[in-house]
JSON list of C-alpha atoms in Angstrom, two decimals:
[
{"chain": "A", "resi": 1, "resn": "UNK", "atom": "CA", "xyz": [86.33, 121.52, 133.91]},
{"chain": "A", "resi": 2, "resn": "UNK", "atom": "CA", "xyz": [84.55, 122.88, 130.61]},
{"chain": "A", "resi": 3, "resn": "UNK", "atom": "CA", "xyz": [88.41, 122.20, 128.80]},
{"chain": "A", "resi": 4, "resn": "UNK", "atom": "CA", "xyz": [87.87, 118.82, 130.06]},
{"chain": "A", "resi": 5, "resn": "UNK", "atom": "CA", "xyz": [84.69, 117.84, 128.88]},
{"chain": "A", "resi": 6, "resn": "UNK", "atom": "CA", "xyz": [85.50, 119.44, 125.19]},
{"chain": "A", "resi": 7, "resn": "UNK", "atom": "CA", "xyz": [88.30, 117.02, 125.00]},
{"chain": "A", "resi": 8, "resn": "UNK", "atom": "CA", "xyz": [86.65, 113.65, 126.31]},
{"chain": "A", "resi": 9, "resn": "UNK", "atom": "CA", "xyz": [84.04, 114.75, 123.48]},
{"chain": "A", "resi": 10, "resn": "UNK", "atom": "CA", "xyz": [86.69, 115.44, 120.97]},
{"chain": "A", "resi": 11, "resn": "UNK", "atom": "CA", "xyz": [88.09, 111.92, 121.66]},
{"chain": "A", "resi": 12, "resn": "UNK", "atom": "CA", "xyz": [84.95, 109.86, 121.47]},
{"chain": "A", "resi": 13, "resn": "UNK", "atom": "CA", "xyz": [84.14, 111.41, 118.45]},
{"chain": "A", "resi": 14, "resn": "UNK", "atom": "CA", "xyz": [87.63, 111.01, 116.59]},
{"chain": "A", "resi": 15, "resn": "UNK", "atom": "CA", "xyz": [87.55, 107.19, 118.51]},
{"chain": "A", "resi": 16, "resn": "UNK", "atom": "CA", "xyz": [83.70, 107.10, 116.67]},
{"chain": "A", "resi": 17, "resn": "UNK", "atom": "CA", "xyz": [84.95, 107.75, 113.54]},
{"chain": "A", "resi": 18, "resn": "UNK", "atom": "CA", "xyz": [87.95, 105.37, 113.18]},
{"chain": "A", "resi": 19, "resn": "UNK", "atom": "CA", "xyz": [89.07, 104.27, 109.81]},
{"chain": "A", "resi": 20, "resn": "UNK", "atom": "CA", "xyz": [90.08, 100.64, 108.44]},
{"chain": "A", "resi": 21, "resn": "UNK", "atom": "CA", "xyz": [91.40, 99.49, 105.79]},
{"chain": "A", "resi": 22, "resn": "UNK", "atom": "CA", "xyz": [91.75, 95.87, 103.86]},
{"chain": "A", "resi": 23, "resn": "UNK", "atom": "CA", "xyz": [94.89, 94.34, 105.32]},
{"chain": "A", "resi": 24, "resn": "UNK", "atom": "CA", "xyz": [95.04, 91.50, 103.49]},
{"chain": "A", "resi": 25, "resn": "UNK", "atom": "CA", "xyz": [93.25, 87.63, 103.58]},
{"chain": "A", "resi": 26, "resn": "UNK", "atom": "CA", "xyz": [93.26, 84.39, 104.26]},
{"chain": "A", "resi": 27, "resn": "UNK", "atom": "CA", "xyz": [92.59, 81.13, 103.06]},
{"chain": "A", "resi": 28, "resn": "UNK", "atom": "CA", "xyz": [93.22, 77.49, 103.84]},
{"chain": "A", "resi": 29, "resn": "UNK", "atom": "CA", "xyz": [96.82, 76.04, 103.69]},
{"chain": "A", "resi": 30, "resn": "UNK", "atom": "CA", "xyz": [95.13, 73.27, 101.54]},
{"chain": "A", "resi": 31, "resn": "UNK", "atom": "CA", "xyz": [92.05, 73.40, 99.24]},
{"chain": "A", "resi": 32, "resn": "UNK", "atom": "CA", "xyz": [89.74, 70.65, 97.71]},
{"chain": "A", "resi": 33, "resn": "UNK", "atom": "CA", "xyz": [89.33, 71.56, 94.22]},
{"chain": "A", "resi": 34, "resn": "UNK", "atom": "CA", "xyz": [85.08, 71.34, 93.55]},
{"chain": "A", "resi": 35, "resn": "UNK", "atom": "CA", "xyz": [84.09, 72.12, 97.48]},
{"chain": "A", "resi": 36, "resn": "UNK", "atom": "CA", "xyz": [83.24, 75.46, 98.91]},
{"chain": "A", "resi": 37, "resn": "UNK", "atom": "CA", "xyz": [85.82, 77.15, 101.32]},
{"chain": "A", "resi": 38, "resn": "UNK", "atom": "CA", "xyz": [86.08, 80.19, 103.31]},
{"chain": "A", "resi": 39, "resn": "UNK", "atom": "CA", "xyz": [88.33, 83.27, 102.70]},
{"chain": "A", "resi": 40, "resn": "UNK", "atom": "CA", "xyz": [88.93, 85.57, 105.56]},
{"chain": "A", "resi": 41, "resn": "UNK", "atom": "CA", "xyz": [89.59, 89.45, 104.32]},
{"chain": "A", "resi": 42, "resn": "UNK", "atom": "CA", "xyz": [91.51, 90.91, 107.19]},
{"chain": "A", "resi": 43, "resn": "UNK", "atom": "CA", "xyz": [90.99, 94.17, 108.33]},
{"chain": "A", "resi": 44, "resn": "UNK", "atom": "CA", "xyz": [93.19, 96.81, 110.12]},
{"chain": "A", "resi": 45, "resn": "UNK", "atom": "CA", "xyz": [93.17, 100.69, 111.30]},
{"chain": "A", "resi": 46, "resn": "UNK", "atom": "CA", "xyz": [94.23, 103.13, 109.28]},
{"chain": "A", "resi": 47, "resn": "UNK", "atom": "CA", "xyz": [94.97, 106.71, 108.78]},
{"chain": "A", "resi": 48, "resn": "UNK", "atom": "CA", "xyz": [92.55, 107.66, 106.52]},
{"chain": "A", "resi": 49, "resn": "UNK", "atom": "CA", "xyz": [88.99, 106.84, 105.38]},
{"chain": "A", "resi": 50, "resn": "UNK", "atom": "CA", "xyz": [88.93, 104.29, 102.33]},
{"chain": "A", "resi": 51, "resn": "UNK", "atom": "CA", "xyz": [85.80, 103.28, 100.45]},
{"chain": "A", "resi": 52, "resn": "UNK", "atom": "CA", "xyz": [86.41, 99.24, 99.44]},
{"chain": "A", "resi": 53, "resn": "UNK", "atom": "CA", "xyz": [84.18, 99.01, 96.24]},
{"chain": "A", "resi": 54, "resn": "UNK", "atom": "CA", "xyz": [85.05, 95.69, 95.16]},
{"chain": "A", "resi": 55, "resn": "UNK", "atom": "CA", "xyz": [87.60, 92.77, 95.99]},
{"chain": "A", "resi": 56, "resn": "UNK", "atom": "CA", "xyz": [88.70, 90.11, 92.99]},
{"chain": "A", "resi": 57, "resn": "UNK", "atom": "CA", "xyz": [90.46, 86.28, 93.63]},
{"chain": "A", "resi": 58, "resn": "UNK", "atom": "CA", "xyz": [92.27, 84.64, 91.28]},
{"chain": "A", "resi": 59, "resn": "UNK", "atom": "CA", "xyz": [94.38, 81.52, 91.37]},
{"chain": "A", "resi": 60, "resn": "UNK", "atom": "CA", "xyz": [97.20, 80.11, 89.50]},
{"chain": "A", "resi": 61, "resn": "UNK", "atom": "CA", "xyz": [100.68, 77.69, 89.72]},
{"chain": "A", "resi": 62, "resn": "UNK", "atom": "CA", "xyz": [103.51, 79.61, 90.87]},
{"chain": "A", "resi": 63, "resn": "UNK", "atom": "CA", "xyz": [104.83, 79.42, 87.70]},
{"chain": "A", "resi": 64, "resn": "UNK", "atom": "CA", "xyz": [102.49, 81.45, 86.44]},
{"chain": "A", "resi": 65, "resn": "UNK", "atom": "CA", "xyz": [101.52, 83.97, 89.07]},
{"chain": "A", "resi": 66, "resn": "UNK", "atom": "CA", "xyz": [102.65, 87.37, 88.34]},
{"chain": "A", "resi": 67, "resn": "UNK", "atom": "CA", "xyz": [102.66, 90.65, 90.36]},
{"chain": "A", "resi": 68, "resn": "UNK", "atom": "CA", "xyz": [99.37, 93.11, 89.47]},
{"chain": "A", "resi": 69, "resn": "UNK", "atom": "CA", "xyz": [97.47, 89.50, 87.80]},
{"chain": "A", "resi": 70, "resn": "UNK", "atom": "CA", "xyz": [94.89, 87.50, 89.16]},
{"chain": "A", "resi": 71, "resn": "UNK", "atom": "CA", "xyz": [96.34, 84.45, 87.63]},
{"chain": "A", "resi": 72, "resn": "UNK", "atom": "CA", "xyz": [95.31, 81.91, 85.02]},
{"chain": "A", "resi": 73, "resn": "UNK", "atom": "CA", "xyz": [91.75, 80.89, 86.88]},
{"chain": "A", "resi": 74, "resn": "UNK", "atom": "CA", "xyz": [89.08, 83.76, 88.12]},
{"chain": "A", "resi": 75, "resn": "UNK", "atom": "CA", "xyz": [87.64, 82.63, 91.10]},
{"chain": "A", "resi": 76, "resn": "UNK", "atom": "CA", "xyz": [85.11, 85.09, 91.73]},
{"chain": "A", "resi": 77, "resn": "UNK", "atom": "CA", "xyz": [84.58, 89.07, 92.02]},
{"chain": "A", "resi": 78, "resn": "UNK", "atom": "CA", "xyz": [82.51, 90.48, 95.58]},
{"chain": "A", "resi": 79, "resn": "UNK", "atom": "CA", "xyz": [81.02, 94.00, 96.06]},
{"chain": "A", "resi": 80, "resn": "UNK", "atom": "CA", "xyz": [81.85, 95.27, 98.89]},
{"chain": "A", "resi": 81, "resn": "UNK", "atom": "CA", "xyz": [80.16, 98.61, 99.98]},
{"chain": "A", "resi": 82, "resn": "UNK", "atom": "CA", "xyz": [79.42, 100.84, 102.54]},
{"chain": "A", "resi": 83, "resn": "UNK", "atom": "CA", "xyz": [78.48, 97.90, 104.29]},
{"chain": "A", "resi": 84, "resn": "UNK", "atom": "CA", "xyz": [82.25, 95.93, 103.85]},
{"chain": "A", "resi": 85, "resn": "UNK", "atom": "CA", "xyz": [84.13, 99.21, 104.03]},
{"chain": "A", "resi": 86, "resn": "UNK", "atom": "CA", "xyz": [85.89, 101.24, 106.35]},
{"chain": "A", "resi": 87, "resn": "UNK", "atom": "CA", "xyz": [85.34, 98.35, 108.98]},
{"chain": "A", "resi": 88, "resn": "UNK", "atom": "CA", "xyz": [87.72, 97.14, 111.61]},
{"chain": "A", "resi": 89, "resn": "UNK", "atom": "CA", "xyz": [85.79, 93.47, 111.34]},
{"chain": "A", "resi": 90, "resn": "UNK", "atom": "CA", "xyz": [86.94, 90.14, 109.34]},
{"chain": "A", "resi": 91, "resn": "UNK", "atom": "CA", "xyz": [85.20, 89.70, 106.19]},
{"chain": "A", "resi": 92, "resn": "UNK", "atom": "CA", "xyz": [84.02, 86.14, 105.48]},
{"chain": "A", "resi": 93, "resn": "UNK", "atom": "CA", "xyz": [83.25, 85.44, 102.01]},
{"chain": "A", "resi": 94, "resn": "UNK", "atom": "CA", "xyz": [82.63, 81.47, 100.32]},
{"chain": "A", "resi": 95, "resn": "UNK", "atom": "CA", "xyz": [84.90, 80.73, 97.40]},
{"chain": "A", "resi": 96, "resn": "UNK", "atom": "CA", "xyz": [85.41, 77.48, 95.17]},
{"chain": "A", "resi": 97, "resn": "UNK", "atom": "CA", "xyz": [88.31, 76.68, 93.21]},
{"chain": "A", "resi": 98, "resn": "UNK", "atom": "CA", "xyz": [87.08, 74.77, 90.39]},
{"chain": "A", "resi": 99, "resn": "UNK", "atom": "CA", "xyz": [87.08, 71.03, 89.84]},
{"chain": "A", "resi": 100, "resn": "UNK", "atom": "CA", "xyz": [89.33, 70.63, 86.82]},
{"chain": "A", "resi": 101, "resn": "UNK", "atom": "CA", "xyz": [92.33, 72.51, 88.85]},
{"chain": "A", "resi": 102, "resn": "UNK", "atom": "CA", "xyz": [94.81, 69.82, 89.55]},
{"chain": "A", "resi": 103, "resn": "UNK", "atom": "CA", "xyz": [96.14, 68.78, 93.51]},
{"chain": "A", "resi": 104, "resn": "UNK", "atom": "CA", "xyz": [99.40, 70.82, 93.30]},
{"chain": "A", "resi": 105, "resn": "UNK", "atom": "CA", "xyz": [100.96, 73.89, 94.75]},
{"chain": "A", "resi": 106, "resn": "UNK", "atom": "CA", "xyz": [99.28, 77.30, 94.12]},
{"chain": "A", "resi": 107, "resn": "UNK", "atom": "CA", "xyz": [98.96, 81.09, 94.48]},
{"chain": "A", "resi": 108, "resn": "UNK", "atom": "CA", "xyz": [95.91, 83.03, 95.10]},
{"chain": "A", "resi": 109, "resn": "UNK", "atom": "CA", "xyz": [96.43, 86.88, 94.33]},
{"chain": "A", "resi": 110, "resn": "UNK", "atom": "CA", "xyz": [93.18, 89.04, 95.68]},
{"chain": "A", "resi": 111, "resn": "UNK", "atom": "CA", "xyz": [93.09, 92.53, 93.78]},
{"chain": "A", "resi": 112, "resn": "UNK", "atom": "CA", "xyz": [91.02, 95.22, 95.99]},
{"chain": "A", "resi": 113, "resn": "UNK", "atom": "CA", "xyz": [89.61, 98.60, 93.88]},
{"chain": "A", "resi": 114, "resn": "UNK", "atom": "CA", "xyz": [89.34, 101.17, 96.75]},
{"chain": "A", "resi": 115, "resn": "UNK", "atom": "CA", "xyz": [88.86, 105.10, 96.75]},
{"chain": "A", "resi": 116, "resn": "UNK", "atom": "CA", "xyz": [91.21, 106.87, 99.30]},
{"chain": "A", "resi": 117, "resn": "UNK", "atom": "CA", "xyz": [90.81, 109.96, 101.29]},
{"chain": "A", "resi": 118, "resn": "UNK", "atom": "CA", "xyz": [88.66, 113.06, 101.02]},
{"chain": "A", "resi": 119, "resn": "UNK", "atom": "CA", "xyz": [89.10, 113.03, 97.19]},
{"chain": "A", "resi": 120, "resn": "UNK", "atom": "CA", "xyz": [88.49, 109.58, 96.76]},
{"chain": "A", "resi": 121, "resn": "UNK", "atom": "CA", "xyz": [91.65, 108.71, 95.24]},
{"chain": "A", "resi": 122, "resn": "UNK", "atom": "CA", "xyz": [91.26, 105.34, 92.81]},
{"chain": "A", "resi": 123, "resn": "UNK", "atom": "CA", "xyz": [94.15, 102.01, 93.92]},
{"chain": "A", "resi": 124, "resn": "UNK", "atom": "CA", "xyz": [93.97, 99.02, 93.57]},
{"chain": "A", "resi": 125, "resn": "UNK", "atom": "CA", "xyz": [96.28, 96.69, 95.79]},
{"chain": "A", "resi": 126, "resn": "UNK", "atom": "CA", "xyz": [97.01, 93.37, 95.61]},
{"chain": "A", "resi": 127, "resn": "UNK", "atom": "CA", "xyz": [97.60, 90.26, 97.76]},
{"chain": "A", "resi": 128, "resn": "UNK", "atom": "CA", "xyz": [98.86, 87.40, 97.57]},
{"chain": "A", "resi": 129, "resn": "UNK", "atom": "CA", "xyz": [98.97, 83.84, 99.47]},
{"chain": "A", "resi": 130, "resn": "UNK", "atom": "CA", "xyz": [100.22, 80.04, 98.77]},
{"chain": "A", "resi": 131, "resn": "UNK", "atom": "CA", "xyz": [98.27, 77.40, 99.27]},
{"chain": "A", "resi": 132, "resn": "UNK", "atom": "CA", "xyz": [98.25, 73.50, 97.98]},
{"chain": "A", "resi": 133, "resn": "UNK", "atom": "CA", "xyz": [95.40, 72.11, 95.97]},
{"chain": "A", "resi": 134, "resn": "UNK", "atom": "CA", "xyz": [94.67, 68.36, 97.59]},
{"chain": "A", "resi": 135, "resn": "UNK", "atom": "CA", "xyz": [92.11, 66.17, 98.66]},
{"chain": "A", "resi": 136, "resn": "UNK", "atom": "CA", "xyz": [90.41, 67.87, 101.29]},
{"chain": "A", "resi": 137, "resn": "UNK", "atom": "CA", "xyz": [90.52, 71.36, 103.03]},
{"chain": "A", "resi": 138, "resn": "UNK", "atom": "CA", "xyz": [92.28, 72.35, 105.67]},
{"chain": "A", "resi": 139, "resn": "UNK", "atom": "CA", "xyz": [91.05, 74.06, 109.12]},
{"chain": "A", "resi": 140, "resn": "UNK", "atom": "CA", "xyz": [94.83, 76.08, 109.43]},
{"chain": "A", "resi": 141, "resn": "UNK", "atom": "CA", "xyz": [94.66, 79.30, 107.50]},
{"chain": "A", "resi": 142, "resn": "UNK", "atom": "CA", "xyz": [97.58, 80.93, 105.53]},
{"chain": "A", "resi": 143, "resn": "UNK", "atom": "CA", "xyz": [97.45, 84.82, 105.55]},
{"chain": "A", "resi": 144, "resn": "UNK", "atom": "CA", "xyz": [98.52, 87.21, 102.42]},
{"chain": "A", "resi": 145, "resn": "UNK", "atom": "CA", "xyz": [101.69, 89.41, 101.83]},
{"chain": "A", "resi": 146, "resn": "UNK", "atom": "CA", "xyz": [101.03, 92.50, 99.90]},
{"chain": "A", "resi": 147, "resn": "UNK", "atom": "CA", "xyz": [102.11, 92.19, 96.38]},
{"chain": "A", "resi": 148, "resn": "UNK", "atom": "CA", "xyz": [104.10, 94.76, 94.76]}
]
């Protein structure tokens, strides 16, 4: 009975301590240039703890979007934190694209500065997503591949 009981508290507290990590985002499948919009940082477990300082979004034509680069436009840069780390909930941070970017096709590329593991190991990984600049914004969300 005793074996029992040192298990089912060894379980809730590995279940207590669970680690995430940033998965990737979202954004709308089309974007009005000048008007604020919503991007959706996904979250997923993982096998380690990671410490999210900071998360970057940057836009550009596909002609120009590059692995490891942001792109021609910076759209903004967001803290993150204790308090947007390590979590296993959606992030929802508001974005605008700015005015003078023409309707057209697009990428956004979000770069996230983490530390990994016990030793706090430095990364940064990016994402990125296509989307269409246009009149008005969407409600249907496009998710992120990794870049490489």
């Amino acid at each position: 009975m005793r074996a029992q009981t040192l298990l089912a508290a060894g379980a809730a507290l590995l279940t207590s301590r669970a680690s995430a990590i940033i998965s990737g985002f979202a954004v709308p499948s089309t974007i009005a240039a000048g008007q604020p919009f919503d991007v959706i940082v996904e979250t997923a477990d993982y096998i380690q703890t990671v410490q999210d300082v900071a998360i970057s979004f940057g836009i550009a034509p596909p002609q120009l979007a590059h692995d490891s680069t942001l792109g021609t436009n910076l759209l903004t840069s967001q803290l993150l934190g204790p308090s947007k780390s390590n979590i296993l909930t959606n992030i929802t941070f508001s974005e605008e694209i700015p005015a003078e970017v023409a309707a057209g096709d697009y990428v956004v590329t979000a770069a996230v500065f983490s530390l990994y593991g016990v030793e706090y190991s430095p990364a940064v990984d990016y994402f990125t997503v296509n989307t269409t600049v246009g009149a008005t914004t969407s409600e249907t969300y496009v998710s992120s591949t990794p870049s490489s």
